[in-house]
Amino acid sequence: MAKTEKRVFDSEEDLAVSLAKYIDHLSDQFAKKKGLFTVVLSGGSLIECLRKLVEPPYVDSIDWSIWHIFWLDERVVPKTHVDSNYKLAYDGFLSKGSNDDLNCKVTLAITNNLTAILKSILEHDSRRFIVQVPIPPGNVYAIDDTLSAEGAAEEYEARLKHLVDSKVIDISAKSGFPKFDLNLLGMGPDGHVASLFPGHLLLKENKKWVTFIKDSPKPPPERITLTFPVINSSDYIALVVPGDAQADAVSIALGGGNHPTAEETLPVQRVAPEGLLTWFLDKDAASKL
């Protein structure tokens, strides 16, 4: 049985602060252990909960050069589409950063009444104001949005196998599946994680690393997802669940309640990593425990 801990916070803000400290600690731990840090992102509210990482002190203290970013699941849409998990992560996390450079320049210009210099900065140097999280672009492994669902799943699995061969991703001695350092999961109100939904056949997939779904009960219908054997081979999993919409599922998963409409367990109850599972809940999500 996986080692599990539960952290409940008074507010989503407190949750986000604690999550940043947790990730910062793991980043430092894996930097010292092996010189790189493999992180899997999901979509939904998780990305908003990562916002403290791109603020001081973490945006400056974390060694972003060792990070390798992967996706837990993706929708079969262009990267520019509003439903894209890549777009969500890019807009809400990867493209964020400190505005200190902008603040210093504006303060200097105002202090010295250098209107012309300020105008020049704004017109010609505005790109410097968007300080991206400095993860090397080659370390960000987005799912190919030009392929079909099946093709994208096959291509992503092949890419993961190449990264295992090149020692970027570890392989689990226990399961034989890729072993990510940190898997950041969200959860839907129905208890789904990744694109693994209640009652779906994909819950039982135990051979593939990456698979696809064409009949998702939640739009868009076509998606690519990591499978449970890959998820559960992770060294650390953080299940990040803010808000009362998930309170029933949290109660079932952690409180031992029965599923109201099906005999099967919720997908989230299948999350059992080789390492440590940590639930990050605000008081609304934990309100029915």
PDB file of C-alpha atoms in Angstrom:
ATOM      1  CA  MET A   1       0.000   0.000   0.000  1.00  0.00           C
ATOM      2  CA  ALA A   2       1.308   3.453  -0.914  1.00  0.00           C
ATOM      3  CA  LYS A   3       2.506   5.738   1.837  1.00  0.00           C
ATOM      4  CA  THR A   4       0.002   8.593   1.970  1.00  0.00           C
ATOM      5  CA  GLU A   5      -0.169  11.909   3.758  1.00  0.00           C
ATOM      6  CA  LYS A   6      -2.930  14.503   3.787  1.00  0.00           C
ATOM      7  CA  ARG A   7      -2.444  18.254   4.107  1.00  0.00           C
ATOM      8  CA  VAL A   8      -5.494  20.471   4.609  1.00  0.00           C
ATOM      9  CA  PHE A   9      -5.238  24.265   4.385  1.00  0.00           C
ATOM     10  CA  ASP A  10      -7.542  27.103   5.412  1.00  0.00           C
ATOM     11  CA  SER A  11      -7.444  28.598   1.932  1.00  0.00           C
ATOM     12  CA  GLU A  12      -6.352  27.907  -1.625  1.00  0.00           C
ATOM     13  CA  GLU A  13      -3.698  30.595  -1.143  1.00  0.00           C
ATOM     14  CA  ASP A  14      -2.188  28.674   1.779  1.00  0.00           C
ATOM     15  CA  LEU A  15      -2.319  25.510  -0.314  1.00  0.00           C
ATOM     16  CA  ALA A  16      -0.405  27.199  -3.146  1.00  0.00           C
ATOM     17  CA  VAL A  17       2.280  28.454  -0.751  1.00  0.00           C
ATOM     18  CA  SER A  18       2.780  24.998   0.759  1.00  0.00           C
ATOM     19  CA  LEU A  19       2.822  23.358  -2.671  1.00  0.00           C
ATOM     20  CA  ALA A  20       5.598  25.700  -3.803  1.00  0.00           C
ATOM     21  CA  LYS A  21       7.680  24.834  -0.730  1.00  0.00           C
ATOM     22  CA  TYR A  22       7.083  21.116  -1.339  1.00  0.00           C
ATOM     23  CA  ILE A  23       8.162  21.302  -4.995  1.00  0.00           C
ATOM     24  CA  ASP A  24      11.157  23.508  -4.181  1.00  0.00           C
ATOM     25  CA  HIS A  25      12.313  20.926  -1.628  1.00  0.00           C
ATOM     26  CA  LEU A  26      11.979  18.051  -4.092  1.00  0.00           C
ATOM     27  CA  SER A  27      13.740  20.016  -6.832  1.00  0.00           C
ATOM     28  CA  ASP A  28      16.694  20.592  -4.516  1.00  0.00           C
ATOM     29  CA  GLN A  29      16.619  16.960  -3.382  1.00  0.00           C
ATOM     30  CA  PHE A  30      16.788  15.568  -6.914  1.00  0.00           C
ATOM     31  CA  ALA A  31      19.345  18.177  -7.993  1.00  0.00           C
ATOM     32  CA  LYS A  32      21.700  16.819  -5.342  1.00  0.00           C
ATOM     33  CA  LYS A  33      20.749  13.190  -5.975  1.00  0.00           C
ATOM     34  CA  LYS A  34      21.067  12.991  -9.766  1.00  0.00           C
ATOM     35  CA  GLY A  35      21.331  16.461 -11.289  1.00  0.00           C
ATOM     36  CA  LEU A  36      17.924  16.517 -12.962  1.00  0.00           C
ATOM     37  CA  PHE A  37      14.258  16.629 -11.995  1.00  0.00           C
ATOM     38  CA  THR A  38      11.463  15.046 -14.059  1.00  0.00           C
ATOM     39  CA  VAL A  39       8.063  16.635 -13.460  1.00  0.00           C
ATOM     40  CA  VAL A  40       4.681  15.661 -14.915  1.00  0.00           C
ATOM     41  CA  LEU A  41       2.005  18.356 -15.219  1.00  0.00           C
ATOM     42  CA  SER A  42      -1.742  17.886 -15.503  1.00  0.00           C
ATOM     43  CA  GLY A  43      -4.344  20.504 -16.396  1.00  0.00           C
ATOM     44  CA  GLY A  44      -7.268  22.088 -14.609  1.00  0.00           C
ATOM     45  CA  SER A  45      -6.872  24.002 -11.356  1.00  0.00           C
ATOM     46  CA  LEU A  46      -3.419  22.539 -10.721  1.00  0.00           C
ATOM     47  CA  ILE A  47      -1.712  25.129 -12.920  1.00  0.00           C
ATOM     48  CA  GLU A  48      -3.186  28.039 -10.967  1.00  0.00           C
ATOM     49  CA  CYS A  49      -1.964  26.376  -7.765  1.00  0.00           C
ATOM     50  CA  LEU A  50       1.607  26.469  -9.124  1.00  0.00           C
ATOM     51  CA  ARG A  51       1.659  30.275  -9.291  1.00  0.00           C
ATOM     52  CA  LYS A  52       3.845  30.723  -6.195  1.00  0.00           C
ATOM     53  CA  LEU A  53       6.683  28.880  -7.926  1.00  0.00           C
ATOM     54  CA  VAL A  54       7.057  31.741 -10.393  1.00  0.00           C
ATOM     55  CA  GLU A  55       7.249  34.372  -7.659  1.00  0.00           C
ATOM     56  CA  PRO A  56      10.184  35.210  -5.366  1.00  0.00           C
ATOM     57  CA  PRO A  57      11.869  33.475  -3.681  1.00  0.00           C
ATOM     58  CA  TYR A  58      11.280  30.296  -5.704  1.00  0.00           C
ATOM     59  CA  VAL A  59      11.556  31.669  -9.233  1.00  0.00           C
ATOM     60  CA  ASP A  60      15.069  32.844  -8.328  1.00  0.00           C
ATOM     61  CA  SER A  61      16.234  30.025  -6.029  1.00  0.00           C
ATOM     62  CA  ILE A  62      15.114  26.950  -7.995  1.00  0.00           C
ATOM     63  CA  ASP A  63      17.627  25.504 -10.448  1.00  0.00           C
ATOM     64  CA  TRP A  64      15.253  25.419 -13.410  1.00  0.00           C
ATOM     65  CA  SER A  65      17.971  24.141 -15.741  1.00  0.00           C
ATOM     66  CA  ILE A  66      17.621  20.625 -14.318  1.00  0.00           C
ATOM     67  CA  TRP A  67      13.844  20.463 -14.825  1.00  0.00           C
ATOM     68  CA  HIS A  68      12.314  18.230 -17.488  1.00  0.00           C
ATOM     69  CA  ILE A  69       8.582  18.832 -18.030  1.00  0.00           C
ATOM     70  CA  PHE A  70       6.093  16.211 -19.264  1.00  0.00           C
ATOM     71  CA  TRP A  71       2.316  16.072 -19.595  1.00  0.00           C
ATOM     72  CA  LEU A  72       0.029  13.646 -17.819  1.00  0.00           C
ATOM     73  CA  ASP A  73      -2.606  13.988 -20.513  1.00  0.00           C
ATOM     74  CA  GLU A  74      -3.544  16.191 -23.421  1.00  0.00           C
ATOM     75  CA  ARG A  75      -6.571  16.958 -25.552  1.00  0.00           C
ATOM     76  CA  VAL A  76      -6.389  16.372 -29.319  1.00  0.00           C
ATOM     77  CA  VAL A  77      -6.491  20.066 -30.179  1.00  0.00           C
ATOM     78  CA  PRO A  78      -3.866  22.554 -31.416  1.00  0.00           C
ATOM     79  CA  LYS A  79      -1.493  23.937 -28.780  1.00  0.00           C
ATOM     80  CA  THR A  80      -3.114  27.342 -29.267  1.00  0.00           C
ATOM     81  CA  HIS A  81      -6.613  26.017 -28.488  1.00  0.00           C
ATOM     82  CA  VAL A  82      -8.301  27.029 -25.248  1.00  0.00           C
ATOM     83  CA  ASP A  83      -8.726  23.328 -24.325  1.00  0.00           C
ATOM     84  CA  SER A  84      -5.011  22.544 -24.681  1.00  0.00           C
ATOM     85  CA  ASN A  85      -3.260  21.517 -21.471  1.00  0.00           C
ATOM     86  CA  TYR A  86      -0.021  22.737 -23.020  1.00  0.00           C
ATOM     87  CA  LYS A  87      -1.526  26.206 -23.541  1.00  0.00           C
ATOM     88  CA  LEU A  88      -2.876  26.203 -19.993  1.00  0.00           C
ATOM     89  CA  ALA A  89       0.540  25.319 -18.571  1.00  0.00           C
ATOM     90  CA  TYR A  90       2.361  27.780 -20.820  1.00  0.00           C
ATOM     91  CA  ASP A  91       0.040  30.707 -20.127  1.00  0.00           C
ATOM     92  CA  GLY A  92      -0.333  30.008 -16.413  1.00  0.00           C
ATOM     93  CA  PHE A  93       3.114  28.724 -15.449  1.00  0.00           C
ATOM     94  CA  LEU A  94       5.883  28.285 -18.024  1.00  0.00           C
ATOM     95  CA  SER A  95       5.658  31.816 -19.433  1.00  0.00           C
ATOM     96  CA  LYS A  96       5.414  33.484 -16.038  1.00  0.00           C
ATOM     97  CA  GLY A  97       8.187  35.135 -14.080  1.00  0.00           C
ATOM     98  CA  SER A  98       9.336  38.121 -12.108  1.00  0.00           C
ATOM     99  CA  ASN A  99       8.613  41.652 -13.306  1.00  0.00           C
ATOM    100  CA  ASP A 100      11.529  43.096 -11.308  1.00  0.00           C
ATOM    101  CA  ASP A 101      13.367  44.059 -14.505  1.00  0.00           C
ATOM    102  CA  LEU A 102      10.361  46.077 -15.657  1.00  0.00           C
ATOM    103  CA  ASN A 103       9.863  47.709 -12.261  1.00  0.00           C
ATOM    104  CA  CYS A 104      13.497  48.812 -12.033  1.00  0.00           C
ATOM    105  CA  LYS A 105      13.470  50.321 -15.514  1.00  0.00           C
ATOM    106  CA  VAL A 106      10.203  52.178 -15.015  1.00  0.00           C
ATOM    107  CA  THR A 107      11.294  53.524 -11.609  1.00  0.00           C
ATOM    108  CA  LEU A 108      14.578  54.769 -13.047  1.00  0.00           C
ATOM    109  CA  ALA A 109      12.843  56.438 -15.983  1.00  0.00           C
ATOM    110  CA  ILE A 110      10.280  58.186 -13.816  1.00  0.00           C
ATOM    111  CA  THR A 111      12.866  59.301 -11.260  1.00  0.00           C
ATOM    112  CA  ASN A 112      15.001  60.943 -13.916  1.00  0.00           C
ATOM    113  CA  ASN A 113      12.034  62.106 -16.007  1.00  0.00           C
ATOM    114  CA  LEU A 114      13.443  60.209 -18.975  1.00  0.00           C
ATOM    115  CA  THR A 115      10.226  59.967 -20.922  1.00  0.00           C
ATOM    116  CA  ALA A 116      11.936  59.189 -24.183  1.00  0.00           C
ATOM    117  CA  ILE A 117      13.905  56.317 -22.660  1.00  0.00           C
ATOM    118  CA  LEU A 118      10.786  54.855 -21.084  1.00  0.00           C
ATOM    119  CA  LYS A 119       8.945  55.088 -24.392  1.00  0.00           C
ATOM    120  CA  SER A 120      11.828  53.356 -26.146  1.00  0.00           C
ATOM    121  CA  ILE A 121      11.870  50.569 -23.563  1.00  0.00           C
ATOM    122  CA  LEU A 122       8.142  49.994 -23.893  1.00  0.00           C
ATOM    123  CA  GLU A 123       8.159  50.026 -27.687  1.00  0.00           C
ATOM    124  CA  HIS A 124      11.351  48.149 -28.471  1.00  0.00           C
ATOM    125  CA  ASP A 125      12.263  46.053 -25.437  1.00  0.00           C
ATOM    126  CA  SER A 126       8.873  44.847 -24.223  1.00  0.00           C
ATOM    127  CA  ARG A 127       9.771  41.186 -24.697  1.00  0.00           C
ATOM    128  CA  ARG A 128      12.209  41.479 -21.808  1.00  0.00           C
ATOM    129  CA  PHE A 129       9.268  42.191 -19.521  1.00  0.00           C
ATOM    130  CA  ILE A 130       7.955  38.660 -20.071  1.00  0.00           C
ATOM    131  CA  VAL A 131      10.499  36.770 -18.000  1.00  0.00           C
ATOM    132  CA  GLN A 132       9.816  33.113 -18.648  1.00  0.00           C
ATOM    133  CA  VAL A 133      10.543  30.328 -16.201  1.00  0.00           C
ATOM    134  CA  PRO A 134      14.080  29.463 -17.380  1.00  0.00           C
ATOM    135  CA  ILE A 135      13.538  25.794 -18.184  1.00  0.00           C
ATOM    136  CA  PRO A 136      15.564  24.932 -21.311  1.00  0.00           C
ATOM    137  CA  PRO A 137      13.131  24.628 -24.255  1.00  0.00           C
ATOM    138  CA  GLY A 138      14.581  21.221 -25.080  1.00  0.00           C
ATOM    139  CA  ASN A 139      13.504  20.002 -21.644  1.00  0.00           C
ATOM    140  CA  VAL A 140       9.801  20.645 -22.290  1.00  0.00           C
ATOM    141  CA  TYR A 141       8.205  17.567 -23.859  1.00  0.00           C
ATOM    142  CA  ALA A 142       4.790  18.523 -25.199  1.00  0.00           C
ATOM    143  CA  ILE A 143       2.528  15.943 -26.813  1.00  0.00           C
ATOM    144  CA  ASP A 144       2.470  16.297 -30.625  1.00  0.00           C
ATOM    145  CA  ASP A 145      -0.670  18.205 -31.613  1.00  0.00           C
ATOM    146  CA  THR A 146      -0.314  17.477 -35.340  1.00  0.00           C
ATOM    147  CA  LEU A 147      -1.118  13.763 -35.033  1.00  0.00           C
ATOM    148  CA  SER A 148      -4.269  11.742 -34.456  1.00  0.00           C
ATOM    149  CA  ALA A 149      -5.040  10.572 -30.925  1.00  0.00           C
ATOM    150  CA  GLU A 150      -3.582   7.136 -31.631  1.00  0.00           C
ATOM    151  CA  GLY A 151      -0.572   8.558 -33.458  1.00  0.00           C
ATOM    152  CA  ALA A 152       0.175  11.084 -30.722  1.00  0.00           C
ATOM    153  CA  ALA A 153      -0.008   8.392 -28.029  1.00  0.00           C
ATOM    154  CA  GLU A 154       2.382   6.141 -29.953  1.00  0.00           C
ATOM    155  CA  GLU A 155       4.792   9.012 -30.637  1.00  0.00           C
ATOM    156  CA  TYR A 156       4.824  10.149 -26.996  1.00  0.00           C
ATOM    157  CA  GLU A 157       5.464   6.626 -25.734  1.00  0.00           C
ATOM    158  CA  ALA A 158       8.327   6.238 -28.223  1.00  0.00           C
ATOM    159  CA  ARG A 159       9.774   9.552 -27.031  1.00  0.00           C
ATOM    160  CA  LEU A 160       9.550   8.475 -23.396  1.00  0.00           C
ATOM    161  CA  LYS A 161      11.343   5.220 -24.226  1.00  0.00           C
ATOM    162  CA  HIS A 162      14.112   7.188 -25.936  1.00  0.00           C
ATOM    163  CA  LEU A 163      14.453   9.372 -22.834  1.00  0.00           C
ATOM    164  CA  VAL A 164      14.662   6.262 -20.665  1.00  0.00           C
ATOM    165  CA  ASP A 165      17.428   4.933 -22.923  1.00  0.00           C
ATOM    166  CA  SER A 166      19.265   8.259 -22.668  1.00  0.00           C
ATOM    167  CA  LYS A 167      18.958   8.239 -18.843  1.00  0.00           C
ATOM    168  CA  VAL A 168      16.746  11.317 -18.599  1.00  0.00           C
ATOM    169  CA  ILE A 169      13.860   9.269 -17.188  1.00  0.00           C
ATOM    170  CA  ASP A 170      14.482   6.482 -14.700  1.00  0.00           C
ATOM    171  CA  ILE A 171      12.911   3.069 -15.104  1.00  0.00           C
ATOM    172  CA  SER A 172      11.186   1.410 -12.161  1.00  0.00           C
ATOM    173  CA  ALA A 173      12.948  -1.744 -11.051  1.00  0.00           C
ATOM    174  CA  LYS A 174       9.651  -2.859  -9.549  1.00  0.00           C
ATOM    175  CA  SER A 175       7.234  -2.265 -12.439  1.00  0.00           C
ATOM    176  CA  GLY A 176       9.418  -1.836 -15.527  1.00  0.00           C
ATOM    177  CA  PHE A 177       7.565   1.392 -16.339  1.00  0.00           C
ATOM    178  CA  PRO A 178       9.091   4.884 -16.480  1.00  0.00           C
ATOM    179  CA  LYS A 179       9.658   6.395 -13.061  1.00  0.00           C
ATOM    180  CA  PHE A 180       9.084  10.138 -12.922  1.00  0.00           C
ATOM    181  CA  ASP A 181      10.403  12.057  -9.941  1.00  0.00           C
ATOM    182  CA  LEU A 182       7.221  14.082  -9.335  1.00  0.00           C
ATOM    183  CA  ASN A 183       3.757  13.649 -10.792  1.00  0.00           C
ATOM    184  CA  LEU A 184       1.436  16.600 -10.169  1.00  0.00           C
ATOM    185  CA  LEU A 185      -2.160  15.400 -10.365  1.00  0.00           C
ATOM    186  CA  GLY A 186      -5.466  17.167 -10.237  1.00  0.00           C
ATOM    187  CA  MET A 187      -8.820  15.462  -9.790  1.00  0.00           C
ATOM    188  CA  GLY A 188     -12.244  16.011 -11.309  1.00  0.00           C
ATOM    189  CA  PRO A 189     -15.536  16.038  -9.367  1.00  0.00           C
ATOM    190  CA  ASP A 190     -16.157  12.484 -10.633  1.00  0.00           C
ATOM    191  CA  GLY A 191     -12.830  11.324  -9.222  1.00  0.00           C
ATOM    192  CA  HIS A 192     -11.052  11.091 -12.577  1.00  0.00           C
ATOM    193  CA  VAL A 193      -7.340  11.739 -12.879  1.00  0.00           C
ATOM    194  CA  ALA A 194      -5.451  12.339 -16.121  1.00  0.00           C
ATOM    195  CA  SER A 195      -7.944  11.279 -18.822  1.00  0.00           C
ATOM    196  CA  LEU A 196      -8.835   8.121 -16.920  1.00  0.00           C
ATOM    197  CA  PHE A 197     -12.552   8.242 -16.195  1.00  0.00           C
ATOM    198  CA  PRO A 198     -14.873   6.177 -13.967  1.00  0.00           C
ATOM    199  CA  GLY A 199     -15.918   2.873 -15.505  1.00  0.00           C
ATOM    200  CA  HIS A 200     -13.750   3.260 -18.615  1.00  0.00           C
ATOM    201  CA  LEU A 201     -11.769   0.341 -20.048  1.00  0.00           C
ATOM    202  CA  LEU A 202      -8.565   2.393 -19.944  1.00  0.00           C
ATOM    203  CA  LEU A 203      -8.533   2.026 -16.162  1.00  0.00           C
ATOM    204  CA  LYS A 204      -7.385  -1.556 -16.718  1.00  0.00           C
ATOM    205  CA  GLU A 205      -4.645  -0.801 -19.264  1.00  0.00           C
ATOM    206  CA  ASN A 206      -1.491  -2.388 -17.861  1.00  0.00           C
ATOM    207  CA  LYS A 207       0.882  -2.730 -20.815  1.00  0.00           C
ATOM    208  CA  LYS A 208       1.048   0.618 -22.612  1.00  0.00           C
ATOM    209  CA  TRP A 209       2.853   3.641 -21.218  1.00  0.00           C
ATOM    210  CA  VAL A 210       0.692   6.109 -23.127  1.00  0.00           C
ATOM    211  CA  THR A 211      -2.748   5.499 -24.565  1.00  0.00           C
ATOM    212  CA  PHE A 212      -5.645   7.421 -26.078  1.00  0.00           C
ATOM    213  CA  ILE A 213      -9.366   7.859 -25.642  1.00  0.00           C
ATOM    214  CA  LYS A 214     -11.920   8.861 -28.277  1.00  0.00           C
ATOM    215  CA  ASP A 215     -15.044   8.786 -26.129  1.00  0.00           C
ATOM    216  CA  SER A 216     -14.180  10.957 -23.152  1.00  0.00           C
ATOM    217  CA  PRO A 217     -17.315  11.709 -21.099  1.00  0.00           C
ATOM    218  CA  LYS A 218     -15.911  15.204 -20.671  1.00  0.00           C
ATOM    219  CA  PRO A 219     -15.264  17.267 -23.828  1.00  0.00           C
ATOM    220  CA  PRO A 220     -13.220  17.318 -25.914  1.00  0.00           C
ATOM    221  CA  PRO A 221     -13.754  13.590 -26.587  1.00  0.00           C
ATOM    222  CA  GLU A 222     -10.301  12.719 -27.991  1.00  0.00           C
ATOM    223  CA  ARG A 223      -7.382  12.729 -25.565  1.00  0.00           C
ATOM    224  CA  ILE A 224      -3.969  11.220 -24.874  1.00  0.00           C
ATOM    225  CA  THR A 225      -3.077  10.030 -21.380  1.00  0.00           C
ATOM    226  CA  LEU A 226      -0.411   8.302 -19.350  1.00  0.00           C
ATOM    227  CA  THR A 227      -1.619   5.002 -17.908  1.00  0.00           C
ATOM    228  CA  PHE A 228      -1.916   3.994 -14.272  1.00  0.00           C
ATOM    229  CA  PRO A 229       1.209   1.785 -14.291  1.00  0.00           C
ATOM    230  CA  VAL A 230       3.222   4.856 -15.324  1.00  0.00           C
ATOM    231  CA  ILE A 231       1.483   7.155 -12.848  1.00  0.00           C
ATOM    232  CA  ASN A 232       2.004   4.694 -10.008  1.00  0.00           C
ATOM    233  CA  SER A 233       5.680   4.166 -10.805  1.00  0.00           C
ATOM    234  CA  SER A 234       6.336   7.783  -9.797  1.00  0.00           C
ATOM    235  CA  ASP A 235       8.638   8.519  -6.895  1.00  0.00           C
ATOM    236  CA  TYR A 236       6.364  11.272  -5.569  1.00  0.00           C
ATOM    237  CA  ILE A 237       2.784  12.173  -6.402  1.00  0.00           C
ATOM    238  CA  ALA A 238       1.041  15.348  -5.286  1.00  0.00           C
ATOM    239  CA  LEU A 239      -2.745  15.274  -5.612  1.00  0.00           C
ATOM    240  CA  VAL A 240      -3.748  18.922  -5.654  1.00  0.00           C
ATOM    241  CA  VAL A 241      -7.460  19.452  -5.022  1.00  0.00           C
ATOM    242  CA  PRO A 242      -8.876  22.895  -4.190  1.00  0.00           C
ATOM    243  CA  GLY A 243     -12.570  23.753  -4.068  1.00  0.00           C
ATOM    244  CA  ASP A 244     -15.832  22.223  -2.895  1.00  0.00           C
ATOM    245  CA  ALA A 245     -16.742  20.727  -6.293  1.00  0.00           C
ATOM    246  CA  GLN A 246     -14.484  17.774  -5.485  1.00  0.00           C
ATOM    247  CA  ALA A 247     -15.572  17.378  -1.857  1.00  0.00           C
ATOM    248  CA  ASP A 248     -17.678  14.263  -2.498  1.00  0.00           C
ATOM    249  CA  ALA A 249     -14.883  12.518  -4.391  1.00  0.00           C
ATOM    250  CA  VAL A 250     -12.378  13.465  -1.689  1.00  0.00           C
ATOM    251  CA  SER A 251     -14.721  12.032   0.934  1.00  0.00           C
ATOM    252  CA  ILE A 252     -15.002   8.755  -0.970  1.00  0.00           C
ATOM    253  CA  ALA A 253     -11.285   8.502  -1.643  1.00  0.00           C
ATOM    254  CA  LEU A 254     -10.061   9.432   1.832  1.00  0.00           C
ATOM    255  CA  GLY A 255     -13.060   8.876   4.042  1.00  0.00           C
ATOM    256  CA  GLY A 256     -13.995   5.385   2.946  1.00  0.00           C
ATOM    257  CA  GLY A 257     -17.390   6.362   1.572  1.00  0.00           C
ATOM    258  CA  ASN A 258     -19.167   4.340  -1.100  1.00  0.00           C
ATOM    259  CA  HIS A 259     -19.483   5.483  -4.697  1.00  0.00           C
ATOM    260  CA  PRO A 260     -23.090   6.659  -5.114  1.00  0.00           C
ATOM    261  CA  THR A 261     -23.594   5.356  -8.656  1.00  0.00           C
ATOM    262  CA  ALA A 262     -21.180   2.481  -9.272  1.00  0.00           C
ATOM    263  CA  GLU A 263     -19.581  -0.435  -7.491  1.00  0.00           C
ATOM    264  CA  GLU A 264     -16.133   0.312  -8.910  1.00  0.00           C
ATOM    265  CA  THR A 265     -13.731   2.506  -7.028  1.00  0.00           C
ATOM    266  CA  LEU A 266     -13.067   5.996  -8.272  1.00  0.00           C
ATOM    267  CA  PRO A 267     -10.083   6.358 -10.603  1.00  0.00           C
ATOM    268  CA  VAL A 268      -8.302   8.488  -7.998  1.00  0.00           C
ATOM    269  CA  GLN A 269      -8.440   5.544  -5.594  1.00  0.00           C
ATOM    270  CA  ARG A 270      -6.147   3.665  -7.975  1.00  0.00           C
ATOM    271  CA  VAL A 271      -3.371   6.194  -7.409  1.00  0.00           C
ATOM    272  CA  ALA A 272      -0.761   4.298  -5.404  1.00  0.00           C
ATOM    273  CA  PRO A 273       2.801   5.409  -6.159  1.00  0.00           C
ATOM    274  CA  GLU A 274       5.938   3.474  -5.369  1.00  0.00           C
ATOM    275  CA  GLY A 275       6.986   6.453  -3.268  1.00  0.00           C
ATOM    276  CA  LEU A 276       4.906   8.996  -1.358  1.00  0.00           C
ATOM    277  CA  LEU A 277       1.412  10.270  -2.188  1.00  0.00           C
ATOM    278  CA  THR A 278       0.601  13.682  -0.714  1.00  0.00           C
ATOM    279  CA  TRP A 279      -2.883  15.179  -0.880  1.00  0.00           C
ATOM    280  CA  PHE A 280      -3.028  18.993  -0.945  1.00  0.00           C
ATOM    281  CA  LEU A 281      -6.568  20.065   0.011  1.00  0.00           C
ATOM    282  CA  ASP A 282      -8.138  23.338   0.994  1.00  0.00           C
ATOM    283  CA  LYS A 283     -10.870  23.306   3.624  1.00  0.00           C
ATOM    284  CA  ASP A 284     -13.601  23.366   0.976  1.00  0.00           C
ATOM    285  CA  ALA A 285     -12.296  20.220  -0.716  1.00  0.00           C
ATOM    286  CA  ALA A 286     -11.956  18.541   2.689  1.00  0.00           C
ATOM    287  CA  SER A 287     -15.343  19.733   3.961  1.00  0.00           C
ATOM    288  CA  LYS A 288     -16.981  16.291   3.844  1.00  0.00           C
ATOM    289  CA  LEU A 289     -14.190  14.307   5.467  1.00  0.00           C
TER     290      LEU A 289
END
